[in-house]
């Protein structure tokens, strides 16, 4: 595969992939793809965590980068379609980015601290109604899907919950494990990778059960009619040429095939690859969902 290049002398230039969050979140997924990507692109790949603004800082950096294929964004739905519903971020997902591909797409899940004693939604409802305001939910930061989703969850069920924003998914789930928080809504791969002693998944924000976790009930089954999905995409700055996008997208698809066994084993999921054009259409639909969920949460600007 021909390396991405601006000139004949640039054929070994590295490709920087920014993850706009602290380590221990979606970079766990990207790390499984990097060996296959590097092999097929024939260029060094650098994973750079650029946290800030619940994903907005790193996303803006890539939005403003030169569209030459040497700086990319690996992001979840939060900074791309949810943050703009509640905060001014300085970029637009449709005007300032072009998709390389979609990598994953799964329902979000509800996790509970073992210290909370919550084993199902009924346990949450019982305490929330007996002691309004006593339940705390953590999130990787204000304005992301875990924050907006849990605010909508509280509104749908008529609950008073407290929000504890943390610096990234790893820190938010650690807050569950040590008892500072009781609940969190997280994307499936991160939740599975970071669950264990101290925290467990008690429900899925979806209309159907997960094939990878068939014994885990949906929130709909438990009495909460609310669903939202989490996803991860590889994005390039707007203006990136079609040949560069095709080369990156093909490499990503092959790397995903290589990584499928590890994604299944470590994160309880399978890849959900879409090419560039299909990912762009998917994001348009997700923007509509994000607007609706932000309105339901009461956080929309």
Coordinates of C-alpha atoms in Angstrom, one line a residue:
X1 CA 0.0 0.0 0.0
X2 CA 1.4 3.4 -1.0
X3 CA 2.1 5.6 2.0
X4 CA 0.3 8.9 2.4
X5 CA 2.6 11.5 1.0
X6 CA 2.7 15.2 0.0
X7 CA 5.9 14.7 -1.9
X8 CA 8.3 11.9 -3.0
X9 CA 10.5 12.7 0.0
X10 CA 7.7 12.5 2.6
X11 CA 6.9 8.8 2.3
X12 CA 8.0 7.9 5.9
X13 CA 6.3 10.8 7.7
X14 CA 4.3 9.7 10.7
X15 CA 0.6 9.9 11.1
X16 CA -0.7 11.4 14.3
X17 CA -4.0 10.1 15.6
X18 CA -5.5 12.3 18.3
X19 CA -7.8 10.9 20.9
X20 CA -9.5 13.9 22.6
X21 CA -9.7 12.2 26.0
X22 CA -7.3 11.1 28.8
X23 CA -5.8 7.6 28.5
X24 CA -8.0 4.7 29.6
X25 CA -11.1 5.3 27.4
X26 CA -11.6 4.9 23.7
X27 CA -7.8 4.7 23.2
X28 CA -8.1 1.1 24.4
X29 CA -10.0 0.4 21.1
X30 CA -7.5 2.3 19.0
X31 CA -4.5 0.5 20.5
X32 CA -5.9 -2.8 19.2
X33 CA -6.1 -1.3 15.7
X34 CA -2.7 0.4 15.5
X35 CA -0.5 -2.6 14.6
X36 CA -2.7 -3.5 11.6
X37 CA -3.0 0.1 10.5
X38 CA 0.8 0.7 10.7
X39 CA 1.4 -2.5 8.8
X40 CA -0.9 -1.6 5.9
X41 CA -0.1 2.1 5.7
X42 CA 3.7 1.6 5.9
X43 CA 4.1 4.6 8.1
X44 CA 4.7 5.2 11.8
X45 CA 1.5 5.9 13.8
X46 CA 1.5 8.1 16.9
X47 CA -1.5 7.9 19.3
X48 CA -1.7 11.2 21.1
X49 CA -4.1 11.8 24.0
X50 CA -5.3 15.4 23.9
X51 CA -7.9 15.8 26.6
X52 CA -9.9 18.9 27.4
X53 CA -13.4 20.2 27.1
X54 CA -14.8 16.7 27.2
X55 CA -13.3 16.0 23.8
X56 CA -13.7 19.5 22.3
X57 CA -10.1 20.6 22.6
X58 CA -8.5 17.8 20.6
X59 CA -11.3 17.7 18.1
X60 CA -10.8 21.4 17.4
X61 CA -7.1 20.8 16.8
X62 CA -7.8 18.3 14.1
X63 CA -10.6 20.4 12.6
X64 CA -8.0 23.2 12.1
X65 CA -5.2 20.9 10.9
X66 CA -3.8 20.7 7.3
X67 CA -5.9 18.2 5.3
X68 CA -2.9 16.0 4.2
X69 CA -3.7 12.8 6.1
X70 CA -1.0 13.3 8.7
X71 CA -3.3 14.4 11.6
X72 CA -6.5 12.4 12.3
X73 CA -9.1 12.3 15.0
X74 CA -10.3 9.1 16.7
X75 CA -13.4 10.2 18.5
X76 CA -16.6 9.0 20.0
X77 CA -20.0 10.6 19.5
X78 CA -19.6 13.1 22.3
X79 CA -17.4 15.8 20.9
X80 CA -18.8 15.4 17.4
X81 CA -22.6 15.5 17.8
X82 CA -23.4 15.9 21.5
X83 CA -21.1 18.6 22.8
X84 CA -22.3 21.0 20.1
X85 CA -25.8 20.7 21.4
X86 CA -24.9 22.1 24.8
X87 CA -21.7 24.1 24.3
X88 CA -20.0 26.3 21.8
X89 CA -17.1 24.1 20.5
X90 CA -15.7 26.1 17.5
X91 CA -16.2 23.4 14.9
X92 CA -19.0 21.7 13.0
X93 CA -18.9 17.9 12.4
X94 CA -20.2 18.3 8.8
X95 CA -18.3 21.4 7.7
X96 CA -14.9 20.9 9.5
X97 CA -14.4 17.1 9.2
X98 CA -14.7 14.3 6.7
X99 CA -15.1 10.7 7.9
X100 CA -12.5 8.1 7.2
X101 CA -14.6 5.3 8.6
X102 CA -16.8 4.2 11.5
X103 CA -15.1 1.6 13.7
X104 CA -17.6 0.6 16.4
X105 CA -21.3 1.2 17.2
X106 CA -22.9 -0.2 20.3
X107 CA -25.7 0.7 22.7
X108 CA -24.6 2.6 25.9
X109 CA -24.9 0.6 29.1
X110 CA -25.8 1.5 32.7
X111 CA -23.1 0.6 35.2
X112 CA -23.5 0.6 39.0
X113 CA -21.0 0.7 41.8
X114 CA -20.9 -2.5 43.8
X115 CA -21.0 -0.3 46.9
X116 CA -24.4 1.1 45.8
X117 CA -26.1 -2.3 46.1
X118 CA -27.9 -1.7 42.8
X119 CA -28.4 -4.9 40.8
X120 CA -31.2 -3.6 38.6
X121 CA -33.2 -0.5 37.7
X122 CA -35.8 -1.3 40.4
X123 CA -33.1 -0.9 43.1
X124 CA -32.2 2.5 41.6
X125 CA -35.8 3.6 41.6
X126 CA -36.4 2.5 45.1
X127 CA -33.6 4.5 46.5
X128 CA -34.1 7.6 44.3
X129 CA -37.7 7.8 45.4
X130 CA -37.0 7.2 49.0
X131 CA -34.0 9.6 49.2
X132 CA -34.3 12.2 46.4
X133 CA -31.0 13.6 45.3
X134 CA -28.9 10.9 47.1
X135 CA -27.8 9.1 44.0
X136 CA -24.7 10.4 42.2
X137 CA -23.7 9.5 38.7
X138 CA -20.3 10.1 37.3
X139 CA -19.3 11.0 33.7
X140 CA -16.1 11.5 31.7
X141 CA -17.0 15.3 31.7
X142 CA -19.9 17.7 31.2
X143 CA -21.6 17.8 27.9
X144 CA -20.7 14.3 26.6
X145 CA -23.2 11.5 26.0
X146 CA -22.8 10.0 29.5
X147 CA -23.8 13.3 31.0
X148 CA -26.6 14.1 28.6
X149 CA -27.8 10.5 28.6
X150 CA -28.0 10.3 32.4
X151 CA -29.8 13.7 32.6
X152 CA -32.4 12.4 30.1
X153 CA -32.6 9.2 32.1
X154 CA -33.4 11.2 35.2
X155 CA -36.0 13.3 33.4
X156 CA -37.7 10.3 31.8
X157 CA -38.1 8.6 35.2
X158 CA -38.7 11.8 37.2
X159 CA -35.6 11.3 39.4
X160 CA -33.3 13.8 41.1
X161 CA -29.7 12.7 40.5
X162 CA -26.4 14.4 41.2
X163 CA -23.7 14.7 38.5
X164 CA -20.0 14.1 39.3
X165 CA -18.0 15.1 36.2
X166 CA -14.5 13.5 36.0
X167 CA -11.5 13.8 33.7
X168 CA -12.2 10.9 31.3
X169 CA -13.8 7.5 31.3
X170 CA -11.2 5.7 33.4
X171 CA -11.5 8.3 36.2
X172 CA -15.3 8.2 36.0
X173 CA -15.5 4.4 36.3
X174 CA -12.9 4.5 39.1
X175 CA -15.2 6.9 40.9
X176 CA -17.8 4.0 40.8
X177 CA -15.3 1.5 42.1
X178 CA -14.3 3.5 45.1
X179 CA -17.9 4.5 45.9
X180 CA -17.8 8.2 45.1
X181 CA -20.5 7.6 42.5
X182 CA -23.3 5.2 42.2
X183 CA -24.0 5.1 38.4
X184 CA -22.6 5.9 35.0
X185 CA -23.8 5.5 31.4
X186 CA -20.9 4.4 29.3
X187 CA -20.2 2.9 25.9
X188 CA -20.1 -0.9 25.9
X189 CA -16.4 -1.5 25.0
X190 CA -15.1 0.9 27.6
X191 CA -17.5 -0.5 30.2
X192 CA -16.6 -4.1 29.6
X193 CA -12.8 -3.3 29.5
X194 CA -13.0 -1.3 32.8
X195 CA -15.7 -3.2 34.7
X196 CA -14.7 -5.8 37.3
X197 CA -14.3 -5.6 41.0
X198 CA -16.1 -2.6 42.2
X199 CA -18.5 -2.0 39.3
X200 CA -20.8 -3.9 37.1
X201 CA -23.2 -3.4 34.2
X202 CA -26.9 -3.6 35.2
X203 CA -28.7 -2.6 31.9
X204 CA -28.5 -1.7 28.3
X205 CA -29.9 1.5 26.8
X206 CA -31.4 -0.4 23.8
X207 CA -34.6 -2.0 22.6
X208 CA -33.0 -5.5 22.3
X209 CA -30.4 -7.4 24.3
X210 CA -26.8 -7.6 23.2
X211 CA -25.8 -10.8 21.4
X212 CA -22.5 -10.6 23.2
X213 CA -24.1 -10.3 26.7
X214 CA -27.5 -12.1 26.2
X215 CA -28.2 -12.4 30.0
X216 CA -28.0 -8.6 30.5
X217 CA -31.5 -7.0 30.4
X218 CA -32.3 -3.8 28.5
X219 CA -33.5 -0.8 30.4
X220 CA -36.7 -1.0 28.4
X221 CA -37.3 -4.4 29.9
X222 CA -36.8 -2.9 33.3
X223 CA -39.2 0.0 32.8
X224 CA -37.2 2.8 31.2
X225 CA -38.1 3.6 27.6
X226 CA -34.8 5.3 26.6
X227 CA -32.1 4.2 24.2
X228 CA -29.0 5.8 22.8
X229 CA -25.9 4.4 21.2
X230 CA -22.2 5.0 21.4
X231 CA -19.8 4.9 18.5
X232 CA -16.3 5.6 17.5
X233 CA -15.1 7.0 14.2
X234 CA -11.8 8.0 12.5
X235 CA -12.1 11.5 11.1
X236 CA -9.9 13.7 8.9
X237 CA -9.9 17.5 8.5
X238 CA -12.3 18.8 5.8
X239 CA -10.6 19.0 2.4
X240 CA -8.7 15.8 2.7
X241 CA -8.5 14.2 -0.7
X242 CA -10.5 11.2 -1.8
X243 CA -7.4 9.0 -2.5
X244 CA -6.1 9.6 1.0
X245 CA -9.4 8.9 2.6
X246 CA -9.7 5.6 0.5
X247 CA -6.3 4.5 1.5
X248 CA -6.9 5.2 5.2
X249 CA -10.4 3.6 5.1
X250 CA -9.1 0.4 3.4
X251 CA -6.3 0.1 6.0
X252 CA -8.8 0.6 8.8
X253 CA -11.2 -2.1 7.5
X254 CA -8.3 -4.6 7.3
X255 CA -7.0 -3.7 10.7
X256 CA -10.5 -4.2 12.2
X257 CA -10.7 -7.7 10.8
X258 CA -7.4 -8.5 12.4
X259 CA -8.5 -7.0 15.7
X260 CA -11.9 -8.6 15.8
X261 CA -11.0 -11.5 18.2
X262 CA -9.4 -9.1 20.7
X263 CA -12.4 -6.7 20.5
X264 CA -14.7 -9.7 21.2
X265 CA -12.6 -11.0 24.1
X266 CA -11.6 -7.8 25.8
X267 CA -14.6 -5.5 25.1
X268 CA -17.6 -7.7 24.4
X269 CA -18.2 -6.3 20.9
X270 CA -17.6 -6.8 17.2
X271 CA -16.5 -4.1 14.7
X272 CA -19.2 -2.0 13.0
X273 CA -17.2 -0.7 10.0
X274 CA -18.6 1.8 7.6
X275 CA -16.7 3.5 4.8
X276 CA -16.4 7.3 4.4
X277 CA -19.6 8.1 2.6
X278 CA -21.7 5.7 4.7
X279 CA -20.2 7.2 7.9
X280 CA -21.2 10.7 6.8
X281 CA -24.8 9.5 6.3
X282 CA -24.7 7.8 9.7
X283 CA -23.5 11.0 11.4
X284 CA -26.4 13.0 9.8
X285 CA -28.9 10.6 11.5
X286 CA -27.0 10.7 14.8
X287 CA -27.2 14.5 14.8
X288 CA -31.0 14.2 14.8
X289 CA -30.8 11.8 17.7
X290 CA -28.4 14.0 19.6
X291 CA -30.6 17.0 19.3
X292 CA -33.6 15.0 20.5
X293 CA -31.7 13.6 23.5
X294 CA -30.2 16.9 24.4
X295 CA -33.7 18.4 24.5
X296 CA -35.0 15.6 26.6
X297 CA -32.1 16.1 29.0
X298 CA -32.8 19.7 29.6
X299 CA -29.2 20.7 28.8
X300 CA -29.6 21.9 25.2
X301 CA -28.4 25.4 24.6

